PDB file of C-alpha atoms in Angstrom:
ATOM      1  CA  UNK R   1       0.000   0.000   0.000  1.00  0.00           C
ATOM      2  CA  UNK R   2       2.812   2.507   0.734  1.00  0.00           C
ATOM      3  CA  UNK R   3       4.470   1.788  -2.510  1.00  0.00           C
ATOM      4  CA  UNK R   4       1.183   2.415  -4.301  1.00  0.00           C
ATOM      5  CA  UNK R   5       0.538   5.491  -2.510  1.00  0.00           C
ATOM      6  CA  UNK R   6       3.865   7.112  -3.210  1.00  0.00           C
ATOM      7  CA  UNK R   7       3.575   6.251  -7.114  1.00  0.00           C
ATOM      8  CA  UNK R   8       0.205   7.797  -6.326  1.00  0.00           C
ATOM      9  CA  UNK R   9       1.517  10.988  -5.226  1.00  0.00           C
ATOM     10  CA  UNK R  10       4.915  10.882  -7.683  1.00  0.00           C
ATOM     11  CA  UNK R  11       2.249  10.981 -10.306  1.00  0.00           C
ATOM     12  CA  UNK R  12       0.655  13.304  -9.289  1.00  0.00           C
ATOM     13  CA  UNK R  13       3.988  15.597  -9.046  1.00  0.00           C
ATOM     14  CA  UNK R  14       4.467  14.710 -12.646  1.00  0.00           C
ATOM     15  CA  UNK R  15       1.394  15.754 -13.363  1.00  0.00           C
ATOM     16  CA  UNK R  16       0.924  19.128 -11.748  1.00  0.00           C
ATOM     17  CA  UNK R  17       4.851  19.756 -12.366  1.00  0.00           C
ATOM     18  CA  UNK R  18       4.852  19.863 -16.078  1.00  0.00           C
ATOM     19  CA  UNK R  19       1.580  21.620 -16.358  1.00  0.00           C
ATOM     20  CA  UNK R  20       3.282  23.988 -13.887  1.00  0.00           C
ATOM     21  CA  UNK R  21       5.755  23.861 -16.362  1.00  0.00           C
ATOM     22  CA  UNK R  22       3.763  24.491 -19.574  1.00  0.00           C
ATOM     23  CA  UNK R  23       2.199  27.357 -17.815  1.00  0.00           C
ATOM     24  CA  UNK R  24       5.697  28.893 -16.672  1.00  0.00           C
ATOM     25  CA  UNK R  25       6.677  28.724 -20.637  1.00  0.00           C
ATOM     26  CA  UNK R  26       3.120  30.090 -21.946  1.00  0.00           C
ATOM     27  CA  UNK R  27       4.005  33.215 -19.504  1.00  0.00           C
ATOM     28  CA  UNK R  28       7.379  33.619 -20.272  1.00  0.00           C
ATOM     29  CA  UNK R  29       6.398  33.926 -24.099  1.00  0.00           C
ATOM     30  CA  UNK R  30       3.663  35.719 -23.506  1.00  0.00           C
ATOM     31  CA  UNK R  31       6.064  38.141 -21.843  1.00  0.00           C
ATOM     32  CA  UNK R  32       8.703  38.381 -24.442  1.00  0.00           C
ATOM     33  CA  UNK R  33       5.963  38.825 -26.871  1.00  0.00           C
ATOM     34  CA  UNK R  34       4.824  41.508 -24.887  1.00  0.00           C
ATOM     35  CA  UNK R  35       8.410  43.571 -24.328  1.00  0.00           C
ATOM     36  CA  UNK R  36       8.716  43.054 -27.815  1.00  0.00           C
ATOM     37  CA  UNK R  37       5.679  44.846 -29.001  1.00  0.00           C
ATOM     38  CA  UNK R  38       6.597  47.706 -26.411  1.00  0.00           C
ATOM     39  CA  UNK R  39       9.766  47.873 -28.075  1.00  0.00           C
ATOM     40  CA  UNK R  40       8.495  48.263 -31.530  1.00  0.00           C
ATOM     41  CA  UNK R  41       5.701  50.245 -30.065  1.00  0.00           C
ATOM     42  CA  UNK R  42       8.607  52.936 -28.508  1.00  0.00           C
ATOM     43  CA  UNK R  43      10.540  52.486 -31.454  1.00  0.00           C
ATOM     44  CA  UNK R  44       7.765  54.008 -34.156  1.00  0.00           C
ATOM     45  CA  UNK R  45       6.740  56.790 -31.528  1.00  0.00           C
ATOM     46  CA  UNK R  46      10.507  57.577 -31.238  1.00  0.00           C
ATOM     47  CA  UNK R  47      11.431  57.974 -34.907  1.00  0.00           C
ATOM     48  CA  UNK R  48       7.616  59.089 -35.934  1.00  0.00           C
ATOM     49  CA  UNK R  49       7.802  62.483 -37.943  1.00  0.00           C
ATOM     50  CA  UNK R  50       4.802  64.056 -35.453  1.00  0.00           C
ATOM     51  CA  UNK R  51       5.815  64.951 -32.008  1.00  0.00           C
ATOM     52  CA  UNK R  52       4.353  63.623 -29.357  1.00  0.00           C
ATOM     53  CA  UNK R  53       4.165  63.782 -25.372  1.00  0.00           C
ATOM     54  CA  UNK R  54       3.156  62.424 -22.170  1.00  0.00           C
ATOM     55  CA  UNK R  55       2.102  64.187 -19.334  1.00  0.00           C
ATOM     56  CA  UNK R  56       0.727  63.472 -15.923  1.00  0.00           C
ATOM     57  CA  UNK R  57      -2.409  65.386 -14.652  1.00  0.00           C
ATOM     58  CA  UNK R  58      -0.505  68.165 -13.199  1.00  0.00           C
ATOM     59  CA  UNK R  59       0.830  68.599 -16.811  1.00  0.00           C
ATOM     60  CA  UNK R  60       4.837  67.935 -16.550  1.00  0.00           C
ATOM     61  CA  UNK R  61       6.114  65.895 -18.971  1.00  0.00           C
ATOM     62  CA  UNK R  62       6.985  62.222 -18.947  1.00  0.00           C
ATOM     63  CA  UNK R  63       7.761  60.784 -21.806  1.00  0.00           C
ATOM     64  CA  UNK R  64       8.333  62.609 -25.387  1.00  0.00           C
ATOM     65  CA  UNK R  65       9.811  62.128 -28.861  1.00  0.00           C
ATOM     66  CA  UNK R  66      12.689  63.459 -30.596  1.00  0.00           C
ATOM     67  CA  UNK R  67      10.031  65.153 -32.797  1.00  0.00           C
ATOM     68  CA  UNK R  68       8.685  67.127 -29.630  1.00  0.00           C
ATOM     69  CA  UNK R  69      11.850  68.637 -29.128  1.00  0.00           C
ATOM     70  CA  UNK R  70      12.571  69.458 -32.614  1.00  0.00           C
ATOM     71  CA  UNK R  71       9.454  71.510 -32.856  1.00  0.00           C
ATOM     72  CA  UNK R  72      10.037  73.381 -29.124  1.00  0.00           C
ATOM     73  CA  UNK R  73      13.544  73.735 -29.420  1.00  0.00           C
ATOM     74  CA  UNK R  74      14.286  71.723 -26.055  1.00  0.00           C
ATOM     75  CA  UNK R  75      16.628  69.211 -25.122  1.00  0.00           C
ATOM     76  CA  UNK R  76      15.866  65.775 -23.801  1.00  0.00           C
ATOM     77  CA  UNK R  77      17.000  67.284 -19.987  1.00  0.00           C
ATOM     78  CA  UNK R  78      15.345  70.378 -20.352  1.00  0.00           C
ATOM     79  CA  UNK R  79      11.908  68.892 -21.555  1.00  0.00           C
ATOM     80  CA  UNK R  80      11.912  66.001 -18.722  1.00  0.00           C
ATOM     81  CA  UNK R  81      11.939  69.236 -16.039  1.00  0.00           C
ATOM     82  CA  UNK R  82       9.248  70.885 -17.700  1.00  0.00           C
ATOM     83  CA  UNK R  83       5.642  70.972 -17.342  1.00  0.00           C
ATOM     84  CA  UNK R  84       4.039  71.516 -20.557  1.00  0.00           C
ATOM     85  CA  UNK R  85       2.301  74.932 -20.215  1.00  0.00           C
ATOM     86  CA  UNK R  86       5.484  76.484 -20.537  1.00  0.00           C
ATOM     87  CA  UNK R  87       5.172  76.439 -24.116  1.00  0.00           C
ATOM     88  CA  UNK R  88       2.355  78.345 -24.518  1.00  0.00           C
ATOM     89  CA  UNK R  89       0.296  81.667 -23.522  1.00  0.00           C
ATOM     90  CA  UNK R  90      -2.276  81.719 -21.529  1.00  0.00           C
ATOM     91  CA  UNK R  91      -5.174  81.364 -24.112  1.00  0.00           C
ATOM     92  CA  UNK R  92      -3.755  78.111 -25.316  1.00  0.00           C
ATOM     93  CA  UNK R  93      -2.782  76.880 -22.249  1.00  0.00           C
ATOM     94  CA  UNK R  94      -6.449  77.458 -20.876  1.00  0.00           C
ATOM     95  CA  UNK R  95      -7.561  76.039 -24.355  1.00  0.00           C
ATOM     96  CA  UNK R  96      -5.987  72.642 -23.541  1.00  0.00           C
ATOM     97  CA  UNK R  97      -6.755  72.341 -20.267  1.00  0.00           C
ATOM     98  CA  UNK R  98     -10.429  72.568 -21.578  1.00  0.00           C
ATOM     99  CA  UNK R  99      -9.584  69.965 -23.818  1.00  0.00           C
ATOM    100  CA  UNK R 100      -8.023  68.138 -21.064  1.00  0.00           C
ATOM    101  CA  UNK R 101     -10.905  68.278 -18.968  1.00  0.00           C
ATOM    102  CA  UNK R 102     -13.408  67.043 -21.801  1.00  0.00           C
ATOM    103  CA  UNK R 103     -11.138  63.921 -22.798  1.00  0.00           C
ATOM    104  CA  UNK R 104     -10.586  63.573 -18.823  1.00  0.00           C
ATOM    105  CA  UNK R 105     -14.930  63.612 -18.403  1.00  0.00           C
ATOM    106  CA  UNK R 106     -15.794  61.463 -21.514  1.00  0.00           C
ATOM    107  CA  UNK R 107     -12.729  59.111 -21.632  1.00  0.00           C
ATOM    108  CA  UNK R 108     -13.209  59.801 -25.566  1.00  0.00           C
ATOM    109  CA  UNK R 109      -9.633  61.012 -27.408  1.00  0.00           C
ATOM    110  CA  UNK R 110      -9.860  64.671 -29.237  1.00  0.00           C
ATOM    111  CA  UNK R 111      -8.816  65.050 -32.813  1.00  0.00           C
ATOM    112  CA  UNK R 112      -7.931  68.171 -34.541  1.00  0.00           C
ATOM    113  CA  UNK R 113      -7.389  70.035 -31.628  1.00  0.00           C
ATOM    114  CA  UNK R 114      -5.425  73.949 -33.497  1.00  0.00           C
ATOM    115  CA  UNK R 115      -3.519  75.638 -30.727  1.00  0.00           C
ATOM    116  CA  UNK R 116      -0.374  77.948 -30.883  1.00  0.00           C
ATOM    117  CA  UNK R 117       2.918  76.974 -28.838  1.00  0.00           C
ATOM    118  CA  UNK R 118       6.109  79.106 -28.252  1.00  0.00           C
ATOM    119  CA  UNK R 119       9.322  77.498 -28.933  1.00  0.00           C
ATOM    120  CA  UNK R 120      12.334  77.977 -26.933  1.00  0.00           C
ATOM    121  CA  UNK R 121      13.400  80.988 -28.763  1.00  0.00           C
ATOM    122  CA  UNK R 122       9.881  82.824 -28.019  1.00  0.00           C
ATOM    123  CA  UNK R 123       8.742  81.949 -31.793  1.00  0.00           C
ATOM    124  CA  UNK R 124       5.077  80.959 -32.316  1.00  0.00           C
ATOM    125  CA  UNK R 125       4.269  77.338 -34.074  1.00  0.00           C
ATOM    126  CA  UNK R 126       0.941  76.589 -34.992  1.00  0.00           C
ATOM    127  CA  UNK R 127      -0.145  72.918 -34.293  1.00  0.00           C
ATOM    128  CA  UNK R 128      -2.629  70.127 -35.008  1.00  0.00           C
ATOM    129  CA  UNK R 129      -3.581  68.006 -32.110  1.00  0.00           C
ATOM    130  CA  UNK R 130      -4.689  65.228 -31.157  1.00  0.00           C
ATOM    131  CA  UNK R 131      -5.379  64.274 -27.397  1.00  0.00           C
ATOM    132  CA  UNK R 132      -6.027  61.079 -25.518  1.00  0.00           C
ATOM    133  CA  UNK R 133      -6.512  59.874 -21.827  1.00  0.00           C
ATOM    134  CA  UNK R 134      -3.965  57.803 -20.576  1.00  0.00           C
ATOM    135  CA  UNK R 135      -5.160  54.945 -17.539  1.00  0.00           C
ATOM    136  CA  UNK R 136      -3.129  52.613 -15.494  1.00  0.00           C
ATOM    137  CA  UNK R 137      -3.702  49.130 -14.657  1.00  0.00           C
ATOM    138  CA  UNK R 138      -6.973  50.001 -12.520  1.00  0.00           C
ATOM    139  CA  UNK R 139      -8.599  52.393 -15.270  1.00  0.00           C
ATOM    140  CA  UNK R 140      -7.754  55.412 -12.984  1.00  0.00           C
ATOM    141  CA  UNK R 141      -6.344  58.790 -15.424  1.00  0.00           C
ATOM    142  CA  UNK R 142      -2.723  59.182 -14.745  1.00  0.00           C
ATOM    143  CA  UNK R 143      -1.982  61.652 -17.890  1.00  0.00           C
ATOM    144  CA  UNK R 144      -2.532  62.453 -21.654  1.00  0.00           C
ATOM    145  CA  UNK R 145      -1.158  61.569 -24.924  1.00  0.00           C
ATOM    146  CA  UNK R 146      -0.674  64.121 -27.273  1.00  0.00           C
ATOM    147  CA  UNK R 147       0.372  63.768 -31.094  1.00  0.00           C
ATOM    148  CA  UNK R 148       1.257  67.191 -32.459  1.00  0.00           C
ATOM    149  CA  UNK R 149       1.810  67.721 -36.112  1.00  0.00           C
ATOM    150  CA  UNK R 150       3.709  71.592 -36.916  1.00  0.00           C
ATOM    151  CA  UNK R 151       1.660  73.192 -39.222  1.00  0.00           C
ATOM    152  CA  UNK R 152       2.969  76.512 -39.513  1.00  0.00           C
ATOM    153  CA  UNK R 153       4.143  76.220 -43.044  1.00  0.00           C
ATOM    154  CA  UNK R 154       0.826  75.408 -44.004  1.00  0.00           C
ATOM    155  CA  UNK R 155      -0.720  78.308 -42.210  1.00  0.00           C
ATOM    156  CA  UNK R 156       1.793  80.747 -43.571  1.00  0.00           C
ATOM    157  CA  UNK R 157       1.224  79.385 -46.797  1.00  0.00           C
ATOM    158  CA  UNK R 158      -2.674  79.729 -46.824  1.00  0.00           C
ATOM    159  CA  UNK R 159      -2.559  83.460 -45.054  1.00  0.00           C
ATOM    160  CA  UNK R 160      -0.699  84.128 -48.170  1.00  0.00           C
ATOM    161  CA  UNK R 161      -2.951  82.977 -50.598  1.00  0.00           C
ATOM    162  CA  UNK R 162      -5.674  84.595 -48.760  1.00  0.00           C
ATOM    163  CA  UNK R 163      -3.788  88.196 -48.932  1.00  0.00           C
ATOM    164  CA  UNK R 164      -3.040  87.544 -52.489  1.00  0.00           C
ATOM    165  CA  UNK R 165      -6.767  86.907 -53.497  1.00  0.00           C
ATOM    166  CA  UNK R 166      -7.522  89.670 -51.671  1.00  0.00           C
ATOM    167  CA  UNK R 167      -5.392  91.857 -53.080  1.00  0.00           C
ATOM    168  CA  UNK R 168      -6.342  90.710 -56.649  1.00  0.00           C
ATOM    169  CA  UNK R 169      -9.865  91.208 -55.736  1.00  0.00           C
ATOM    170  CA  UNK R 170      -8.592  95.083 -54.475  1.00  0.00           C
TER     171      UNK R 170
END
């Protein structure tokens, strides 16, 4: 009987211990799937041609792209001690926090958002926006995402046009 019961219970070990096993391997590929994708993920926000941004609710930034700093004129070190209103005026800066506030209430992301920022050197850049609510783990808002795409070629561009029909219409 003791024999019996110890192949009893050795099978069972074998048992439980490669399933334990098969599950250990399902998680650990599951996992390197999963830093993978957050790599490649990182990798096309990182070289993407749009800036973008992270901030927490109080607005300081925690994550950015090259891109971001291109268009404010920043460095890495000086962006990561910055809160984000810095690079605007007032106007815009209460014009995103109402943006803020609405993707914050509906938990819906805000496309096409036109606001004005100030670059390093105190000149203006026009920008398209587009703003999303950023949870953790629990579904509680820690922050936005914002992609911002310079478009103050574009304006220039059209507010010439516009004077020129005008003053062929003159």
């Amino acid at each position: 009987n003791a024999i019996w019961s110890r192949i009893a219970i050795l099978c069972l070990f074998l048992i439980f211990g490669s399933h334990a096993q098969f599950t250990i391997n399902q998680c650990s590929g599951a996992e390197a799937a999963l830093r993978e994708s957050e790599e490649k993920f990182r990798k096309i926000i990182e070289t993407a041609p749009d800036g973008y941004y992270e901030v927490d609710m109080g607005g300081n930034f925690t994550f950015f792209n090259d891109s971001m700093c291109k268009i404010l004129g920043y460095s890495r070190d000086e962006l990561s001690a910055m809160n984000h209103r810095k690079s605007m005026d007032e106007t815009n800066s209460y014009k995103l926090i109402d943006i803020f506030n609405k993707v914050r209430e509906t938990g819906m992301p805000t496309k096409s958002v036109d606001w004005t920022l100030t670059n390093k050197d105190g000149s203006k850049r026009f920008v398209e926006s587009s703003v999303s609510l950023i949870n953790d783990p629990e579904g509680e808002p820690i922050g936005f995402g914002v992609f911002v795409r310079d478009a103050t070629h574009r304006q220039r561009a059209e507010a010439l046009y516009r004077e020129k029909l005008a003053a062929e219409a003159a």
